[in-house]
């Protein structure tokens, strides 16, 4: 069996933590993925907690997110009743999971936010209203553009649509 190189493991955890942080995912989730990515063998929950020095709650939430987004797989180890995890290595699967878990909900929330902003704009003085309505129109434009681009990306990545 290949030994784990602690420096490699740490660098992978830091790399994925930073990468996913940019996408709005907590650092701990990226670090969990990074530790799994750096491991030559599947890891159990307790291994991940120990390696990261993270709380059980943080690791539990992180693994839940990673499983739901398809970024990690559960692996059975013969003779061991614990759940073991390994990373999904396919870029298509990783990207489609992030779209499903982060971008699609954000696109839906944008609609609601625009409605709330329009309601608010009706309550302010005319100078503020014109400025705010201009910004709201820009948000609507971005939302329409995302609405045109997202289905294409989903088709390319074969992401199930909501």
PDB file of C-alpha atoms in Angstrom:
ATOM      1  CA  UNK A   1       0.000   0.000   0.000  1.00  0.00           C
ATOM      2  CA  UNK A   2       1.187   3.547  -0.814  1.00  0.00           C
ATOM      3  CA  UNK A   3       1.958   5.655   2.272  1.00  0.00           C
ATOM      4  CA  UNK A   4       0.274   9.012   2.678  1.00  0.00           C
ATOM      5  CA  UNK A   5       2.624  11.968   2.307  1.00  0.00           C
ATOM      6  CA  UNK A   6       1.456  14.537   4.923  1.00  0.00           C
ATOM      7  CA  UNK A   7       2.752  17.507   2.925  1.00  0.00           C
ATOM      8  CA  UNK A   8       0.964  16.320  -0.225  1.00  0.00           C
ATOM      9  CA  UNK A   9      -2.195  15.752   1.820  1.00  0.00           C
ATOM     10  CA  UNK A  10      -2.007  19.218   3.394  1.00  0.00           C
ATOM     11  CA  UNK A  11      -1.407  20.927   0.040  1.00  0.00           C
ATOM     12  CA  UNK A  12      -4.354  19.106  -1.545  1.00  0.00           C
ATOM     13  CA  UNK A  13      -6.613  20.068   1.377  1.00  0.00           C
ATOM     14  CA  UNK A  14      -5.537  23.717   1.075  1.00  0.00           C
ATOM     15  CA  UNK A  15      -5.894  23.729  -2.726  1.00  0.00           C
ATOM     16  CA  UNK A  16      -9.430  22.348  -2.746  1.00  0.00           C
ATOM     17  CA  UNK A  17     -10.461  24.482   0.233  1.00  0.00           C
ATOM     18  CA  UNK A  18      -9.429  27.607  -1.679  1.00  0.00           C
ATOM     19  CA  UNK A  19     -10.933  26.438  -4.955  1.00  0.00           C
ATOM     20  CA  UNK A  20     -14.321  25.645  -3.438  1.00  0.00           C
ATOM     21  CA  UNK A  21     -14.262  28.778  -1.240  1.00  0.00           C
ATOM     22  CA  UNK A  22     -14.217  30.844  -4.429  1.00  0.00           C
ATOM     23  CA  UNK A  23     -17.424  29.031  -5.413  1.00  0.00           C
ATOM     24  CA  UNK A  24     -19.051  29.852  -2.080  1.00  0.00           C
ATOM     25  CA  UNK A  25     -18.484  26.477  -0.455  1.00  0.00           C
ATOM     26  CA  UNK A  26     -17.048  26.430   3.108  1.00  0.00           C
ATOM     27  CA  UNK A  27     -13.293  25.812   3.415  1.00  0.00           C
ATOM     28  CA  UNK A  28     -13.921  22.699   5.480  1.00  0.00           C
ATOM     29  CA  UNK A  29     -15.787  21.054   2.593  1.00  0.00           C
ATOM     30  CA  UNK A  30     -12.893  21.682   0.225  1.00  0.00           C
ATOM     31  CA  UNK A  31     -10.407  20.430   2.820  1.00  0.00           C
ATOM     32  CA  UNK A  32     -12.404  17.207   3.232  1.00  0.00           C
ATOM     33  CA  UNK A  33     -12.377  16.654  -0.510  1.00  0.00           C
ATOM     34  CA  UNK A  34      -8.644  17.448  -0.606  1.00  0.00           C
ATOM     35  CA  UNK A  35      -7.806  14.915   2.113  1.00  0.00           C
ATOM     36  CA  UNK A  36      -9.802  12.263   0.270  1.00  0.00           C
ATOM     37  CA  UNK A  37      -8.155  13.249  -3.016  1.00  0.00           C
ATOM     38  CA  UNK A  38      -4.684  12.871  -1.493  1.00  0.00           C
ATOM     39  CA  UNK A  39      -5.408   9.481   0.060  1.00  0.00           C
ATOM     40  CA  UNK A  40      -4.458   6.300  -1.804  1.00  0.00           C
ATOM     41  CA  UNK A  41      -7.168   4.438   0.157  1.00  0.00           C
ATOM     42  CA  UNK A  42     -10.757   5.291   1.086  1.00  0.00           C
ATOM     43  CA  UNK A  43     -11.111   7.042   4.453  1.00  0.00           C
ATOM     44  CA  UNK A  44     -13.747   6.663   7.146  1.00  0.00           C
ATOM     45  CA  UNK A  45     -15.395   9.531   9.005  1.00  0.00           C
ATOM     46  CA  UNK A  46     -13.060   9.225  12.021  1.00  0.00           C
ATOM     47  CA  UNK A  47      -9.978   9.297   9.756  1.00  0.00           C
ATOM     48  CA  UNK A  48     -11.138  12.552   8.166  1.00  0.00           C
ATOM     49  CA  UNK A  49     -11.888  14.161  11.544  1.00  0.00           C
ATOM     50  CA  UNK A  50      -8.429  13.167  12.812  1.00  0.00           C
ATOM     51  CA  UNK A  51      -6.535  14.270   9.700  1.00  0.00           C
ATOM     52  CA  UNK A  52      -8.202  17.684   9.571  1.00  0.00           C
ATOM     53  CA  UNK A  53      -8.545  18.265  13.301  1.00  0.00           C
ATOM     54  CA  UNK A  54     -12.062  19.404  12.465  1.00  0.00           C
ATOM     55  CA  UNK A  55     -15.220  19.000  14.488  1.00  0.00           C
ATOM     56  CA  UNK A  56     -17.425  15.992  13.883  1.00  0.00           C
ATOM     57  CA  UNK A  57     -20.291  18.330  12.970  1.00  0.00           C
ATOM     58  CA  UNK A  58     -18.205  20.135  10.366  1.00  0.00           C
ATOM     59  CA  UNK A  59     -17.033  16.890   8.793  1.00  0.00           C
ATOM     60  CA  UNK A  60     -20.540  15.441   8.872  1.00  0.00           C
ATOM     61  CA  UNK A  61     -22.007  18.491   7.122  1.00  0.00           C
ATOM     62  CA  UNK A  62     -19.142  18.566   4.645  1.00  0.00           C
ATOM     63  CA  UNK A  63     -19.517  14.900   3.749  1.00  0.00           C
ATOM     64  CA  UNK A  64     -23.271  15.369   3.361  1.00  0.00           C
ATOM     65  CA  UNK A  65     -22.700  18.219   0.897  1.00  0.00           C
ATOM     66  CA  UNK A  66     -20.018  16.286  -0.979  1.00  0.00           C
ATOM     67  CA  UNK A  67     -22.208  13.171  -1.225  1.00  0.00           C
ATOM     68  CA  UNK A  68     -25.245  15.162  -2.388  1.00  0.00           C
ATOM     69  CA  UNK A  69     -23.193  16.904  -5.026  1.00  0.00           C
ATOM     70  CA  UNK A  70     -21.620  13.646  -6.208  1.00  0.00           C
ATOM     71  CA  UNK A  71     -18.076  14.709  -5.266  1.00  0.00           C
ATOM     72  CA  UNK A  72     -17.479  11.685  -3.020  1.00  0.00           C
ATOM     73  CA  UNK A  73     -18.537   8.074  -3.180  1.00  0.00           C
ATOM     74  CA  UNK A  74     -19.214   5.640  -0.371  1.00  0.00           C
ATOM     75  CA  UNK A  75     -17.043   2.543  -0.598  1.00  0.00           C
ATOM     76  CA  UNK A  76     -17.544  -0.737   1.221  1.00  0.00           C
ATOM     77  CA  UNK A  77     -14.553  -2.340   2.882  1.00  0.00           C
ATOM     78  CA  UNK A  78     -15.063  -6.053   3.432  1.00  0.00           C
ATOM     79  CA  UNK A  79     -15.292  -6.896   7.137  1.00  0.00           C
ATOM     80  CA  UNK A  80     -15.700  -3.263   8.240  1.00  0.00           C
ATOM     81  CA  UNK A  81     -19.144  -1.833   8.989  1.00  0.00           C
ATOM     82  CA  UNK A  82     -18.048   1.813   8.837  1.00  0.00           C
ATOM     83  CA  UNK A  83     -18.696   3.984   5.795  1.00  0.00           C
ATOM     84  CA  UNK A  84     -15.593   4.785   3.806  1.00  0.00           C
ATOM     85  CA  UNK A  85     -15.297   7.607   1.316  1.00  0.00           C
ATOM     86  CA  UNK A  86     -13.278   8.255  -1.798  1.00  0.00           C
ATOM     87  CA  UNK A  87     -13.289  11.256  -4.122  1.00  0.00           C
ATOM     88  CA  UNK A  88     -15.047  11.425  -7.458  1.00  0.00           C
ATOM     89  CA  UNK A  89     -12.304  12.167  -9.964  1.00  0.00           C
ATOM     90  CA  UNK A  90     -14.392  12.934 -13.029  1.00  0.00           C
ATOM     91  CA  UNK A  91     -14.478  16.657 -13.766  1.00  0.00           C
ATOM     92  CA  UNK A  92     -17.888  16.379 -15.434  1.00  0.00           C
ATOM     93  CA  UNK A  93     -19.386  14.807 -12.315  1.00  0.00           C
ATOM     94  CA  UNK A  94     -17.764  17.368 -10.006  1.00  0.00           C
ATOM     95  CA  UNK A  95     -18.903  20.338 -12.078  1.00  0.00           C
ATOM     96  CA  UNK A  96     -22.424  19.005 -12.493  1.00  0.00           C
ATOM     97  CA  UNK A  97     -22.714  18.469  -8.738  1.00  0.00           C
ATOM     98  CA  UNK A  98     -21.637  22.038  -7.998  1.00  0.00           C
ATOM     99  CA  UNK A  99     -24.125  23.360 -10.545  1.00  0.00           C
ATOM    100  CA  UNK A 100     -26.903  21.309  -8.994  1.00  0.00           C
ATOM    101  CA  UNK A 101     -26.063  22.196  -5.384  1.00  0.00           C
ATOM    102  CA  UNK A 102     -24.925  25.825  -5.678  1.00  0.00           C
ATOM    103  CA  UNK A 103     -25.710  27.529  -8.998  1.00  0.00           C
ATOM    104  CA  UNK A 104     -29.256  26.273  -9.624  1.00  0.00           C
ATOM    105  CA  UNK A 105     -30.467  27.331  -6.144  1.00  0.00           C
ATOM    106  CA  UNK A 106     -28.746  30.697  -6.564  1.00  0.00           C
ATOM    107  CA  UNK A 107     -30.509  31.240  -9.887  1.00  0.00           C
ATOM    108  CA  UNK A 108     -33.846  30.502  -8.217  1.00  0.00           C
ATOM    109  CA  UNK A 109     -33.086  32.850  -5.320  1.00  0.00           C
ATOM    110  CA  UNK A 110     -32.202  35.638  -7.750  1.00  0.00           C
ATOM    111  CA  UNK A 111     -35.795  35.681  -9.004  1.00  0.00           C
ATOM    112  CA  UNK A 112     -37.149  36.090  -5.483  1.00  0.00           C
ATOM    113  CA  UNK A 113     -34.592  38.760  -4.630  1.00  0.00           C
ATOM    114  CA  UNK A 114     -35.482  40.794  -7.725  1.00  0.00           C
ATOM    115  CA  UNK A 115     -39.163  40.713  -6.754  1.00  0.00           C
ATOM    116  CA  UNK A 116     -38.291  41.941  -3.254  1.00  0.00           C
ATOM    117  CA  UNK A 117     -36.030  44.652  -4.664  1.00  0.00           C
ATOM    118  CA  UNK A 118     -38.762  45.868  -7.045  1.00  0.00           C
ATOM    119  CA  UNK A 119     -41.205  46.085  -4.137  1.00  0.00           C
ATOM    120  CA  UNK A 120     -38.697  48.076  -2.147  1.00  0.00           C
ATOM    121  CA  UNK A 121     -37.935  50.432  -5.040  1.00  0.00           C
ATOM    122  CA  UNK A 122     -41.588  51.483  -5.061  1.00  0.00           C
ATOM    123  CA  UNK A 123     -41.191  52.851  -1.527  1.00  0.00           C
ATOM    124  CA  UNK A 124     -38.221  55.202  -2.077  1.00  0.00           C
ATOM    125  CA  UNK A 125     -37.989  58.721  -3.507  1.00  0.00           C
ATOM    126  CA  UNK A 126     -37.919  59.125  -7.293  1.00  0.00           C
ATOM    127  CA  UNK A 127     -34.144  59.720  -7.562  1.00  0.00           C
ATOM    128  CA  UNK A 128     -33.329  56.575  -5.595  1.00  0.00           C
ATOM    129  CA  UNK A 129     -36.069  54.686  -7.421  1.00  0.00           C
ATOM    130  CA  UNK A 130     -34.545  55.372 -10.852  1.00  0.00           C
ATOM    131  CA  UNK A 131     -31.104  54.284  -9.684  1.00  0.00           C
ATOM    132  CA  UNK A 132     -32.478  51.158  -8.012  1.00  0.00           C
ATOM    133  CA  UNK A 133     -34.650  50.225 -10.989  1.00  0.00           C
ATOM    134  CA  UNK A 134     -31.611  50.530 -13.249  1.00  0.00           C
ATOM    135  CA  UNK A 135     -29.684  48.111 -11.048  1.00  0.00           C
ATOM    136  CA  UNK A 136     -32.685  45.783 -10.879  1.00  0.00           C
ATOM    137  CA  UNK A 137     -32.889  45.761 -14.693  1.00  0.00           C
ATOM    138  CA  UNK A 138     -29.195  44.795 -14.755  1.00  0.00           C
ATOM    139  CA  UNK A 139     -29.873  41.906 -12.358  1.00  0.00           C
ATOM    140  CA  UNK A 140     -32.749  40.782 -14.585  1.00  0.00           C
ATOM    141  CA  UNK A 141     -30.438  40.865 -17.602  1.00  0.00           C
ATOM    142  CA  UNK A 142     -27.863  38.756 -15.782  1.00  0.00           C
ATOM    143  CA  UNK A 143     -30.590  36.340 -14.702  1.00  0.00           C
ATOM    144  CA  UNK A 144     -31.839  35.985 -18.308  1.00  0.00           C
ATOM    145  CA  UNK A 145     -28.279  35.422 -19.528  1.00  0.00           C
ATOM    146  CA  UNK A 146     -27.697  32.789 -16.860  1.00  0.00           C
ATOM    147  CA  UNK A 147     -31.014  31.227 -17.870  1.00  0.00           C
ATOM    148  CA  UNK A 148     -29.711  30.881 -21.439  1.00  0.00           C
ATOM    149  CA  UNK A 149     -26.214  29.667 -20.521  1.00  0.00           C
ATOM    150  CA  UNK A 150     -27.029  27.287 -17.677  1.00  0.00           C
ATOM    151  CA  UNK A 151     -29.128  24.858 -19.779  1.00  0.00           C
ATOM    152  CA  UNK A 152     -26.301  24.636 -22.326  1.00  0.00           C
ATOM    153  CA  UNK A 153     -23.750  23.904 -19.599  1.00  0.00           C
ATOM    154  CA  UNK A 154     -26.132  21.396 -18.022  1.00  0.00           C
ATOM    155  CA  UNK A 155     -26.576  19.647 -21.366  1.00  0.00           C
ATOM    156  CA  UNK A 156     -22.825  19.490 -21.962  1.00  0.00           C
ATOM    157  CA  UNK A 157     -22.229  18.122 -18.451  1.00  0.00           C
ATOM    158  CA  UNK A 158     -25.396  15.991 -18.500  1.00  0.00           C
ATOM    159  CA  UNK A 159     -26.710  17.611 -15.312  1.00  0.00           C
ATOM    160  CA  UNK A 160     -30.306  16.745 -14.411  1.00  0.00           C
ATOM    161  CA  UNK A 161     -32.483  19.864 -14.527  1.00  0.00           C
ATOM    162  CA  UNK A 162     -34.759  20.814 -11.627  1.00  0.00           C
TER     163      UNK A 162
END
